[in-house]
Each structure stands twice: as structure tokens, then as C-alpha cells.
mmCIF file of C-alpha atoms and ligand atoms in Angstrom:
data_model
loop_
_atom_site.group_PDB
_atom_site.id
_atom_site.type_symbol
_atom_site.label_atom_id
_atom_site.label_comp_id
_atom_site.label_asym_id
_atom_site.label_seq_id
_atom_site.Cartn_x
_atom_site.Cartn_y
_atom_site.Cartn_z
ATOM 1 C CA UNK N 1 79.727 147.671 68.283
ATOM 2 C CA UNK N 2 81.465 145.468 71.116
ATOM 3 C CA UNK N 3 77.686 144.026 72.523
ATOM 4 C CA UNK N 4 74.461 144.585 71.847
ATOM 5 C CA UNK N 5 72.339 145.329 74.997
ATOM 6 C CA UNK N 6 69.597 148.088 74.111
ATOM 7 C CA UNK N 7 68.231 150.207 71.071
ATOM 8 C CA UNK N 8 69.169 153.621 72.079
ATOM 9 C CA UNK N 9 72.935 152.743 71.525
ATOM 10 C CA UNK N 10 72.581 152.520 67.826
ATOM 11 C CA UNK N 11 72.322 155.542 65.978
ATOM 12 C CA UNK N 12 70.175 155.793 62.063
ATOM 13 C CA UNK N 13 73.012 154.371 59.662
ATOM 14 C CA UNK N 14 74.231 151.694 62.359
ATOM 15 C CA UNK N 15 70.590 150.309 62.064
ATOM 16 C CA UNK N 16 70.404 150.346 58.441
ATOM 17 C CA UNK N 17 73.550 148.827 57.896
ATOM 18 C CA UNK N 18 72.391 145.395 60.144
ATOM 19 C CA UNK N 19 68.888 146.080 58.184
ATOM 20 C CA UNK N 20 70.499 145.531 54.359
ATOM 21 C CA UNK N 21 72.816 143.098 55.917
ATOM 22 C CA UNK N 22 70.010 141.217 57.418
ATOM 23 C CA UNK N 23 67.808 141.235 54.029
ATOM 24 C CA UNK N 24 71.305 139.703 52.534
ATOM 25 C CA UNK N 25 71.309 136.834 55.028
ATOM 26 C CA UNK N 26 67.698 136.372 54.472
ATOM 27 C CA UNK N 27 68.185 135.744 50.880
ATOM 28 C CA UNK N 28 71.070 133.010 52.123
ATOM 29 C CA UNK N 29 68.429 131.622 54.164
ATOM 30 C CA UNK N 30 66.397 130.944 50.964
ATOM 31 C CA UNK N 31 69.106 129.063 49.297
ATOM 32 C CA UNK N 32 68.997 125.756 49.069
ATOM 33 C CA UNK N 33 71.771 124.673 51.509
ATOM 34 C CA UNK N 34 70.958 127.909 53.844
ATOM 35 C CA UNK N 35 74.760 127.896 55.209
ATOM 36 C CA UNK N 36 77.571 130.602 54.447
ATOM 37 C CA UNK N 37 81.365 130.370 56.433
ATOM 38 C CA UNK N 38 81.214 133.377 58.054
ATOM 39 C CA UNK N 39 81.850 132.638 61.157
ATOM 40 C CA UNK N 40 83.243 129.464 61.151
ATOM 41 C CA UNK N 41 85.599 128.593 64.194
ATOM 42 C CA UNK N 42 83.490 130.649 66.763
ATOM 43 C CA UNK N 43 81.303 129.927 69.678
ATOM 44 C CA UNK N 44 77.696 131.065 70.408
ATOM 45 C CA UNK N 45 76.523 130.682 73.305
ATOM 46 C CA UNK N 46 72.863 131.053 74.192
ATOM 47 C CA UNK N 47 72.324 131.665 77.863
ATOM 48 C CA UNK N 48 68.477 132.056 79.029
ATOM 49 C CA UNK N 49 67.309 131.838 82.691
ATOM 50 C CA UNK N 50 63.924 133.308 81.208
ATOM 51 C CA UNK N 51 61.491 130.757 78.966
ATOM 52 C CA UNK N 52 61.631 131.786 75.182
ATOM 53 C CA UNK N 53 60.823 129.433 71.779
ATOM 54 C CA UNK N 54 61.576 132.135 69.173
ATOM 55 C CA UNK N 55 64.599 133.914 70.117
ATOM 56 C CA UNK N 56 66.876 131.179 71.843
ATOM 57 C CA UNK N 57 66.141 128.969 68.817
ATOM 58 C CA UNK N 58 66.382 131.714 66.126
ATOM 59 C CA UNK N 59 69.826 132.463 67.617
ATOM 60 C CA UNK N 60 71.004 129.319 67.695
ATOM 61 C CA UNK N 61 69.489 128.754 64.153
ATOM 62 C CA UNK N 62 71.126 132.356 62.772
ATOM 63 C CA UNK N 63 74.812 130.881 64.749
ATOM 64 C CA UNK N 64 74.165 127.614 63.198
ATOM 65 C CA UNK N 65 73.800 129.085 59.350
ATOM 66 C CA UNK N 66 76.784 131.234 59.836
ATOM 67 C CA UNK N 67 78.872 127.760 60.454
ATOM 68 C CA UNK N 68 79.654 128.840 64.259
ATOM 69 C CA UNK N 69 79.364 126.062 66.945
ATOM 70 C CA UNK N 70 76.632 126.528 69.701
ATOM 71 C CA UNK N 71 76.666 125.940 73.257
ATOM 72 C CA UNK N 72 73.320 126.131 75.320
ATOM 73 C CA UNK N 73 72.383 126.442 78.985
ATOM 74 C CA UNK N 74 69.641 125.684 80.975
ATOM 75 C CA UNK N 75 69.325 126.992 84.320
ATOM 76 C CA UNK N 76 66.909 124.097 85.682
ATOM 77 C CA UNK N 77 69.618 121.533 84.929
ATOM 78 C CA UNK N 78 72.778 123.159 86.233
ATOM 79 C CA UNK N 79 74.148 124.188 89.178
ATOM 80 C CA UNK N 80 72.545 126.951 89.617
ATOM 81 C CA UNK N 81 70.609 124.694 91.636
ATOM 82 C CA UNK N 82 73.545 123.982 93.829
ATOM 83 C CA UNK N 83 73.604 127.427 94.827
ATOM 84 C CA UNK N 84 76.274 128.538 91.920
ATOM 85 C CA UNK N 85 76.588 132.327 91.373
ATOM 86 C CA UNK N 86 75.399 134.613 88.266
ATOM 87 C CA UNK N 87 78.926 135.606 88.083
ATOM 88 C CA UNK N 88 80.753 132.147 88.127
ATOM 89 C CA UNK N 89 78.277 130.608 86.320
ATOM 90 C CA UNK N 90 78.691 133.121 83.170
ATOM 91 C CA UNK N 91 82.842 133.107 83.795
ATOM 92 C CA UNK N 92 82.736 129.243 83.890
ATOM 93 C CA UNK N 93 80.821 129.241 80.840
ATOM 94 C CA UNK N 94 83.583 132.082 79.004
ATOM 95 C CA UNK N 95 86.349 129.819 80.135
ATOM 96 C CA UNK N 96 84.740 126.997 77.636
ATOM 97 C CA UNK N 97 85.803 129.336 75.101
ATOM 98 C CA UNK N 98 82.592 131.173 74.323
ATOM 99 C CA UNK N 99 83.619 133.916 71.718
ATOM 100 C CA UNK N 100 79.785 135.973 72.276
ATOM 101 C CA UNK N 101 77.316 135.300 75.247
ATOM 102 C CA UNK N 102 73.301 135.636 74.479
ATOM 103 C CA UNK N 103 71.873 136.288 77.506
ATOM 104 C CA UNK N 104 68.194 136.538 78.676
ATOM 105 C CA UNK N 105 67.450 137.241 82.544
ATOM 106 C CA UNK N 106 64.605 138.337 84.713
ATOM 107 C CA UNK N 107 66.894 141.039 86.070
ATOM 108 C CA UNK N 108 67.473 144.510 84.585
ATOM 109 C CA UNK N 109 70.821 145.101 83.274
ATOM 110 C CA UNK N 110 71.610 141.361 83.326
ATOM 111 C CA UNK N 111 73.053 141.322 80.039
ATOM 112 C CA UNK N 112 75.696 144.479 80.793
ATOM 113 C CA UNK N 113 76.663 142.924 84.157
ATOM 114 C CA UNK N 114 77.218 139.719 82.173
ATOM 115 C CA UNK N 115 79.682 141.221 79.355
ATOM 116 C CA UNK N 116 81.463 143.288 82.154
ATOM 117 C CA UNK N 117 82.129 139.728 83.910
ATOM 118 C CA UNK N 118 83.363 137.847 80.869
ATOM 119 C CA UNK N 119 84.845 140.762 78.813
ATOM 120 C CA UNK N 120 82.770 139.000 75.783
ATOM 121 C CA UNK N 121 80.197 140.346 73.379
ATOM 122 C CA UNK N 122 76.921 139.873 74.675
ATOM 123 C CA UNK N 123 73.354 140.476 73.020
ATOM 124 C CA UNK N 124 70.648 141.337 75.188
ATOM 125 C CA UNK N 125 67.985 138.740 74.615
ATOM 126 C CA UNK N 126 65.534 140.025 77.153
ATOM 127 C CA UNK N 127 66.109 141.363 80.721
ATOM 128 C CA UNK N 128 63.231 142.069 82.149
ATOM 129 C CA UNK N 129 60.711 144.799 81.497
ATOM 130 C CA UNK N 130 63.987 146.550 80.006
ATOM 131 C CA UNK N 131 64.551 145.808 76.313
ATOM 132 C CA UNK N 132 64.760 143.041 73.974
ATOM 133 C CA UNK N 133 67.155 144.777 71.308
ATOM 134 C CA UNK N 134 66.992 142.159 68.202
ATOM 135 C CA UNK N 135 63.168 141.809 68.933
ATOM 136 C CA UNK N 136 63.530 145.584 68.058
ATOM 137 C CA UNK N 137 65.353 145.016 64.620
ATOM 138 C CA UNK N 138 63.704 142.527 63.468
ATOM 139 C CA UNK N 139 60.303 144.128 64.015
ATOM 140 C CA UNK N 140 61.637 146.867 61.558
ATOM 141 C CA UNK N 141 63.204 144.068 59.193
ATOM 142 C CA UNK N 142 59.527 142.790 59.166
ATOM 143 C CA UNK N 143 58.136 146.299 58.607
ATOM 144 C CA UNK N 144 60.574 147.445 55.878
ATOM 145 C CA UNK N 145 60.215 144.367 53.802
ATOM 146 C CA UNK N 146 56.622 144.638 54.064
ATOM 147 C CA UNK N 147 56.248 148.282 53.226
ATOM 148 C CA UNK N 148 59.569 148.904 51.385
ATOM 149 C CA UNK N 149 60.099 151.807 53.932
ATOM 150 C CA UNK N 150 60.164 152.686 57.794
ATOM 151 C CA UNK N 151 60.162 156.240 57.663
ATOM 152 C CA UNK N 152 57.291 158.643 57.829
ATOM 153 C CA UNK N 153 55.086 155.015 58.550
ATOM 154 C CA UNK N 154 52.494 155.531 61.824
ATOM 155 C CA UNK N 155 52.782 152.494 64.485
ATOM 156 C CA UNK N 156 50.750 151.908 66.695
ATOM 157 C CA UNK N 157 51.992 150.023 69.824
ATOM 158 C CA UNK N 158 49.365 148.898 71.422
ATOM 159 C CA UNK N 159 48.427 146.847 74.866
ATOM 160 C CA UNK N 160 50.748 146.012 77.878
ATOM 161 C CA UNK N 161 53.525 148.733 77.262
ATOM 162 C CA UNK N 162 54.148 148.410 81.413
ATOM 163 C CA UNK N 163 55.409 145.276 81.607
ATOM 164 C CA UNK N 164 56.809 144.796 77.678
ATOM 165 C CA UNK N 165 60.478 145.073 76.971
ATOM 166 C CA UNK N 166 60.046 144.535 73.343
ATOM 167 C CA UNK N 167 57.358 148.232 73.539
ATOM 168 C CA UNK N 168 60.427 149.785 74.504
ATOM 169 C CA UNK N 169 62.807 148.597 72.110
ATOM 170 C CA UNK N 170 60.441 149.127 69.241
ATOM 171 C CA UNK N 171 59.667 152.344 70.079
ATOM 172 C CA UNK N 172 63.705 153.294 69.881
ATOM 173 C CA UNK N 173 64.057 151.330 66.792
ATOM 174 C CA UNK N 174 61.554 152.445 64.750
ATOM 175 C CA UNK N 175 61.426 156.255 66.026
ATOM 176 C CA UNK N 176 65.238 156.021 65.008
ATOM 177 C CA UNK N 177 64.540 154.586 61.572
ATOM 178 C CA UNK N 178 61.849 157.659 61.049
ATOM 179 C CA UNK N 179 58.449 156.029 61.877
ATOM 180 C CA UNK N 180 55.954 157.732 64.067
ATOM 181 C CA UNK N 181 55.049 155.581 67.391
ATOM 182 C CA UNK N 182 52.065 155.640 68.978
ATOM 183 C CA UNK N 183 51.578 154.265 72.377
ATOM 184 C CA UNK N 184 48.114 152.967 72.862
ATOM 185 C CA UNK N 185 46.993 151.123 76.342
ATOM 186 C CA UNK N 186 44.862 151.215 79.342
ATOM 187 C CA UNK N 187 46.161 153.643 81.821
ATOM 188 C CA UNK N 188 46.754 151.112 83.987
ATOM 189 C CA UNK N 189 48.844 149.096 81.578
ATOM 190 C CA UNK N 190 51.752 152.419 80.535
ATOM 191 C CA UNK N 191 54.911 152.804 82.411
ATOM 192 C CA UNK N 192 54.664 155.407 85.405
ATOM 193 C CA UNK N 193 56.771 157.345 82.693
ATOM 194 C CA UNK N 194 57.363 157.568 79.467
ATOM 195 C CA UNK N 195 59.733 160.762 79.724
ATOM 196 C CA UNK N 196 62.005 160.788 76.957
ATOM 197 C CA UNK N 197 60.118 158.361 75.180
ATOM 198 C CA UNK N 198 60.285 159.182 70.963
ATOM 199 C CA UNK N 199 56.065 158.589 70.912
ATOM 200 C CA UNK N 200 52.966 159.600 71.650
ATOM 201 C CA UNK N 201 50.437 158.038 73.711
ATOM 202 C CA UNK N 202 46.524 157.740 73.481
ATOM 203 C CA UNK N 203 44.392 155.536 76.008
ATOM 204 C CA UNK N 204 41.239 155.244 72.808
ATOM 205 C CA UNK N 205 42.543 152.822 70.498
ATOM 206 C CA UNK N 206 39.758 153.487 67.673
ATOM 207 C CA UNK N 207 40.494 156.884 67.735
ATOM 208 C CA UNK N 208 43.782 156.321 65.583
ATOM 209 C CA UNK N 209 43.029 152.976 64.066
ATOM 210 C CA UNK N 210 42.197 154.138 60.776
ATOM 211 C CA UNK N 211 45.193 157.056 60.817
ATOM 212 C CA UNK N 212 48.084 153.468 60.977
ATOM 213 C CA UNK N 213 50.183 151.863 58.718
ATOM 214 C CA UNK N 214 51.702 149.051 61.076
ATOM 215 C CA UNK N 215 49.521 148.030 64.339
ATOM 216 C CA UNK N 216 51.858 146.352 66.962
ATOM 217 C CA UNK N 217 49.852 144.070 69.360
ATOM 218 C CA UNK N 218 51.491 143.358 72.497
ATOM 219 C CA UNK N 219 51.095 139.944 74.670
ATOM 220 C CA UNK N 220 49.627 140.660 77.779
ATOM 221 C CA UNK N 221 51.914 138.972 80.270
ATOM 222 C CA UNK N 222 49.976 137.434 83.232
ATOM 223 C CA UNK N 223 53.447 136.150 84.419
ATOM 224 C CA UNK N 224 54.291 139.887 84.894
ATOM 225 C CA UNK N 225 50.658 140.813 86.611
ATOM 226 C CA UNK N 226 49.482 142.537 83.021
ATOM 227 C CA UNK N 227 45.762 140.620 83.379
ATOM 228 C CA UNK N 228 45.315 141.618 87.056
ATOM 229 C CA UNK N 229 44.730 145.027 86.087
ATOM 230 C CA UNK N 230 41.471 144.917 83.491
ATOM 231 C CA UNK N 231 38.491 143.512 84.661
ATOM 232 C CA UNK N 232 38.133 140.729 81.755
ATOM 233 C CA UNK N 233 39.949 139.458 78.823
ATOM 234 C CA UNK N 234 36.232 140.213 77.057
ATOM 235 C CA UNK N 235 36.861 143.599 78.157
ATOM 236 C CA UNK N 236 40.120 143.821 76.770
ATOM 237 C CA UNK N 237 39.646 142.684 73.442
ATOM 238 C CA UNK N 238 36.970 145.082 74.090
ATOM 239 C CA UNK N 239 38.364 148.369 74.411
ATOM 240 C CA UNK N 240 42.420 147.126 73.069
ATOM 241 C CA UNK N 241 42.185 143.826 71.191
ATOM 242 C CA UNK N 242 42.713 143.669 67.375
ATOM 243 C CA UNK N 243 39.232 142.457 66.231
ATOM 244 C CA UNK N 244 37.579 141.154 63.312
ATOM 245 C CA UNK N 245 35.992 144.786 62.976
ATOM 246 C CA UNK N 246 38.984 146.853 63.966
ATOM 247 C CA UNK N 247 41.180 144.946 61.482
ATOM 248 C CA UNK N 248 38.251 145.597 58.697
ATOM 249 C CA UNK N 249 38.776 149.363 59.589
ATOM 250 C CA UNK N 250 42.292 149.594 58.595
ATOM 251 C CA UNK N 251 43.645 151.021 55.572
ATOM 252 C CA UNK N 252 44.217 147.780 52.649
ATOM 253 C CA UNK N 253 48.074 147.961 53.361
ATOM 254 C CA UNK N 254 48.473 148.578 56.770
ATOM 255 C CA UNK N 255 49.827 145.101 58.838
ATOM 256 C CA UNK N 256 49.689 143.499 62.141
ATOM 257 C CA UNK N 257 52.683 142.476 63.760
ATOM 258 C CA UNK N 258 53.020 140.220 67.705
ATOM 259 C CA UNK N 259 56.367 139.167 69.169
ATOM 260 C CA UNK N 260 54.585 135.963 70.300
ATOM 261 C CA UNK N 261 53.766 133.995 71.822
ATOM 262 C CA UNK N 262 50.017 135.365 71.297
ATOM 263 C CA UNK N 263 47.574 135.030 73.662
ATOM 264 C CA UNK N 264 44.574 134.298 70.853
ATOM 265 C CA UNK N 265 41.017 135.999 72.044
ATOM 266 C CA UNK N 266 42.873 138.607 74.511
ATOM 267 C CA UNK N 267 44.986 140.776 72.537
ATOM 268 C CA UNK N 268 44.326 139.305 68.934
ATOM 269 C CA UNK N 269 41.151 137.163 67.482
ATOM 270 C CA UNK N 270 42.145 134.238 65.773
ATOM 271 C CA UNK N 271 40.628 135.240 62.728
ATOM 272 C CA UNK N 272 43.024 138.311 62.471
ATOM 273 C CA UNK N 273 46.120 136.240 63.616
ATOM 274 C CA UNK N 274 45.671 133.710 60.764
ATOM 275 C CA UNK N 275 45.021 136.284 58.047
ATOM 276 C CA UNK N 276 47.854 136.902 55.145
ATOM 277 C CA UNK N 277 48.200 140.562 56.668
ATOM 278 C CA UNK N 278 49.155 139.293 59.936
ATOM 279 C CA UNK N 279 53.090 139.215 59.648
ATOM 280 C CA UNK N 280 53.778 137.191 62.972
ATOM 281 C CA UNK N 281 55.267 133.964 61.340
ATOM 282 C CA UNK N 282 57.637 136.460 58.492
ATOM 283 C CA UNK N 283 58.734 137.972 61.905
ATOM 284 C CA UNK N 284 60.238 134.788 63.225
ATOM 285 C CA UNK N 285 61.816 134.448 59.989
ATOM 286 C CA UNK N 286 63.260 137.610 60.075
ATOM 287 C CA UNK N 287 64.432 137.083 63.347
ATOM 288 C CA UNK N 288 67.062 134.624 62.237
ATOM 289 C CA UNK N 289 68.374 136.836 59.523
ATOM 290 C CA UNK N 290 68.384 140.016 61.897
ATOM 291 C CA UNK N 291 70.361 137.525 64.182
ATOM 292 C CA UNK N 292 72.496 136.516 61.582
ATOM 293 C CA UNK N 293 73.155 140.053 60.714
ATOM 294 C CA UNK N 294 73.538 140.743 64.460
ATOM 295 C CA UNK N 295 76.176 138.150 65.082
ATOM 296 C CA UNK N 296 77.846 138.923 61.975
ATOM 297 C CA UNK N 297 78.170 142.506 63.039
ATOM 298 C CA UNK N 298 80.003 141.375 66.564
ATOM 299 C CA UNK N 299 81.608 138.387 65.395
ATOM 300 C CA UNK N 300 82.622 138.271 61.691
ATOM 301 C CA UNK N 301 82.637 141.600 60.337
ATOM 302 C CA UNK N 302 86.508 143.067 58.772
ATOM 303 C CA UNK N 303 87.230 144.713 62.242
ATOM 304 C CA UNK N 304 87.162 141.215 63.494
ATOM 305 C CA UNK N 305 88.800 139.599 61.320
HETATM 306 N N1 CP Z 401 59.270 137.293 70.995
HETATM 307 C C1 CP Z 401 59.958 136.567 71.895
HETATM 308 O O1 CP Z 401 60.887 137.060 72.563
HETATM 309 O O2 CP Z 401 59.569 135.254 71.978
HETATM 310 P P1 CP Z 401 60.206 134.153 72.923
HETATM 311 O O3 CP Z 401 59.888 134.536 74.360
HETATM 312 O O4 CP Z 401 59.571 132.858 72.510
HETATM 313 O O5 CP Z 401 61.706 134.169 72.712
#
């Protein structure tokens, strides 16, 4: 694998293999000095003209433990806001000697345009409404070391699938991996397709709570025009939110998972967000090891060597 920009490009065993090598790296994370050589002498370098908490500092964290050096950017402080170019910014930025590019961009495609630039691996960490591919694997990291499986599991997805890039990725990942997806949203809130699309999809969200192993709550992203098109977040939580009483109706194993950052009392009531069964802070865990794992994979692996 040269980059790693969506979730349909990895096939079953391709996914497993950065699964057991991301439960290794999670074990290294446990040790007391959490550091291996692996990649000592590279250069990350994380590259996001989007916001983001968990995965621009989980990559840098995952670089950091595998010994690389990091390099960050931040558009609001460089000049871009001289009127500097995608494309010269990213090459200027290569010519530093960055040895892998993360890259997170409002744009579709961002990512691809940006490893065709630089001729450098890239990893998708977001473009757009597109796909978030480590979101992806580290959602079934979180999953498998929950459950001790993937396959034959029944996840939901549930909320504002329209404007969610991590819905998409998730739905690849874990359809590869042999779980059963289930869309669940408002009409108003599911892509004007979902052709091709590994899932099914069901507007009544109590209809299959109590048939789930894994529900998936999605953030609804007002930044993206996902409120403008319920009446009220009371009707939400309503008709889509995980509630006290929905979470009482699943099964005693099943889990809640959220990318984050949550929007607490729209799409998940506090009460179920701070409950032992809600897996939200073991998935920014995971994220560093699936990063780890990811980098490791582009970076540090024999074929590199
Ligand atoms: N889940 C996720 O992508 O979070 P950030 O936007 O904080 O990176």
C-alpha cells in the first residue's frame, strides 16, 4: 500500500493484517516507556486545513511512539493567507523532506490530489463528506477488542449519514471485515444514494435496536447544515438519539461507539456517553495504535526497508 486515502482499496486480509498489527502497537503503548525504533529517521507530517483534536494529535502521537520526527501545519498561520496555492504549499512542504503527508481538507479527493503532487504517501485524514479511512480502522480495532470478533456482528450506523465521512468509511470497513451494517437516519439526513453501498437502511431506529451488537452514533454536523433539517434537537434525540431507555433496550453486550466530538443531548444523553459500555474514549486510544499500525504499514514495514 503506497497511501492510504479510502476503505474500499483494502481488501479482507490487508485489514486484518493492520488490525493484529495495531493490537501489537497497542500493547507497546501500555509499556512503560511507550516508544519502539521503528521508524526512526522519518518525517510525519500532519497537514489539516479542517479543525480536528483526535486524529491530528493521535497521528502525531502514533509518529511520535514510532521514534519518527513530526512536522505540523496550520493553515491560519501560513501563507496560505498570502494567497499561496494547494499545490505549492504541499510541494514546499515535501521539499522539507517529508517522507508521508497526513492530510485533512474540506475538498473531496484532497488527499489523492495531494500524493499525486508530492509523489509521497499520504493518509486521508478527512476530505470532506468523502471518507476518513483510519477513523474506519480504528472503529473496527475498537469493535474487535471489545467483542473478540467483527464478523457476523449487526451495526447499526445511525444519525447524519449525509454529511459523515466516517458513515462511509465504516460501512466499507466493517462490511469488509464480515459485520452486517445498518444505516439508520431521517430521510432527510441519507445520501441521495447509497448505490453500491454494503448495508441496509431503515428510517425507525427502535425497530432494530434490540436485533444490534455495536450501535454507531454519528455527530450531527451543524457546520455541514445536518441540524437545519429536523425540526429540534428534542426531536432528534427523539426519534434517533441514543437514550437512557434505548440504551436499557439493548442486549447486555452490545456497545456504543462516537467518532467525537459528541454533541451531548442531540445524538447521545450524557448518561449513556459516560457509561462503561460507551467505548468513545478506548476509540481514541485505539486510534493511535491503528495509526501506528497505519504508518508502520507505509513507512517501516520490510518492503521499505
Ligand atoms: N473523529 C474525528 O475525526 O475527530 P477530530 O475531528 O477531532 O479529528
Amino acid at each position: 500500500m503506497k497511501s492510504f486515502l479510502d476503505s474500499e482499496q483494502l481488501d479482507r486480509p490487508t485489514l486484518e493484517r493492520l488490525l493484529d498489527d495495531a493490537d501489537r502497537f497497542r500493547e507497546v503503548l501500555e509499556r512503560p516507556i511507550a516508544k519502539v525504533p521503528t521508524l526512526r529517521g522519518k518525517t510525519v507530517a500532519t497537514l489539516f486545513f479542517e479543525p480536528s483534536t483526535r486524529t491530528r494529535l493521535s497521528f502525531e502521537r502514533a509518529a511520535k511512539a514510532l521514534s519518527a520526527d513530526t512536522m505540523s501545519f496550520s493553515p491560519g498561520t501560513s501563507s496560505l493567507s498570502k494567497g499561496e496555492s494547494l499545490k505549492d504549499t504541499v510541494q514546499t512542504i515535501a521539499a522539507m523532506g517529508a517522507d508521508l503527508l497526513v492530510v485533512r481538507h474540506r475538498s473531496v479527493g484532497a488527499p489523492a490530489r495531494v500524493a499525486a503532487w508530492t509523489g509521497l504517501p499520504v493518509v486521508n485524514g478527512g476530505d470532506g463528506a468523502h471518507q476518513h479511512p483510519t477513523q474506519g480502522l480504528l472503529d473496527a480495532l475498537t469493535i474487535r477488542r471489545a467483542l473478540g470478533r467483527v464478523e457476523g456482528l449487526r451495526v447499526a450506523i445511525v444519525g447524519d449519514i449525509a454529511h459523515s465521512r466516517v458513515a462511509r468509511s465504516g460501512v466499507f470497513t466493517l462490511a469488509t471485515l464480515g459485520a452486517q451494517v445498518v444505516l439508520v437516519a431521517p430521510r432527510t439526513l441519507l445520501p441521495v444514494s447509497v448505490e453500491g453501498w454494503p448495508c441496509e437502511v431503515t428510517t425507525d431506529f427502535d425497530e432494530v435496536l434490540e436485533t444490534l451488537d455495536v450501535v454507531y452514533l454519528l455527530r450531527v454536523q451543524t457546520e455541514r447544515g445536518g441540524a437545519t433539517v429536523f425540526p429540534s434537537v428534542r426531536e432528534y434525540l427523539r426519534r434517533y438519539g441514543m437514550t437512557r431507555q434505548r440504551f436499557a433496550r439493548l442486549g447486555p453486550d452490545a456497545v456504543v461507539l462516537h467518532p467525537g466530538p459528541m454533541n451531548r443531548g442531540v445524538e447521545i444523553e450524557a448518561a449513556v456517553a459516560d457509561d462503561p459500555r460507551a467505548l468513545v474514549l478506548e476509540q481514541v486510544t485505539n486510534g493511535v495504535a491503528a495509526r501506528m499500525s497505519v504508518l508502520y504499514h507505509l513507512l517501516g514495514s520490510p518492503e521499505h526497508a
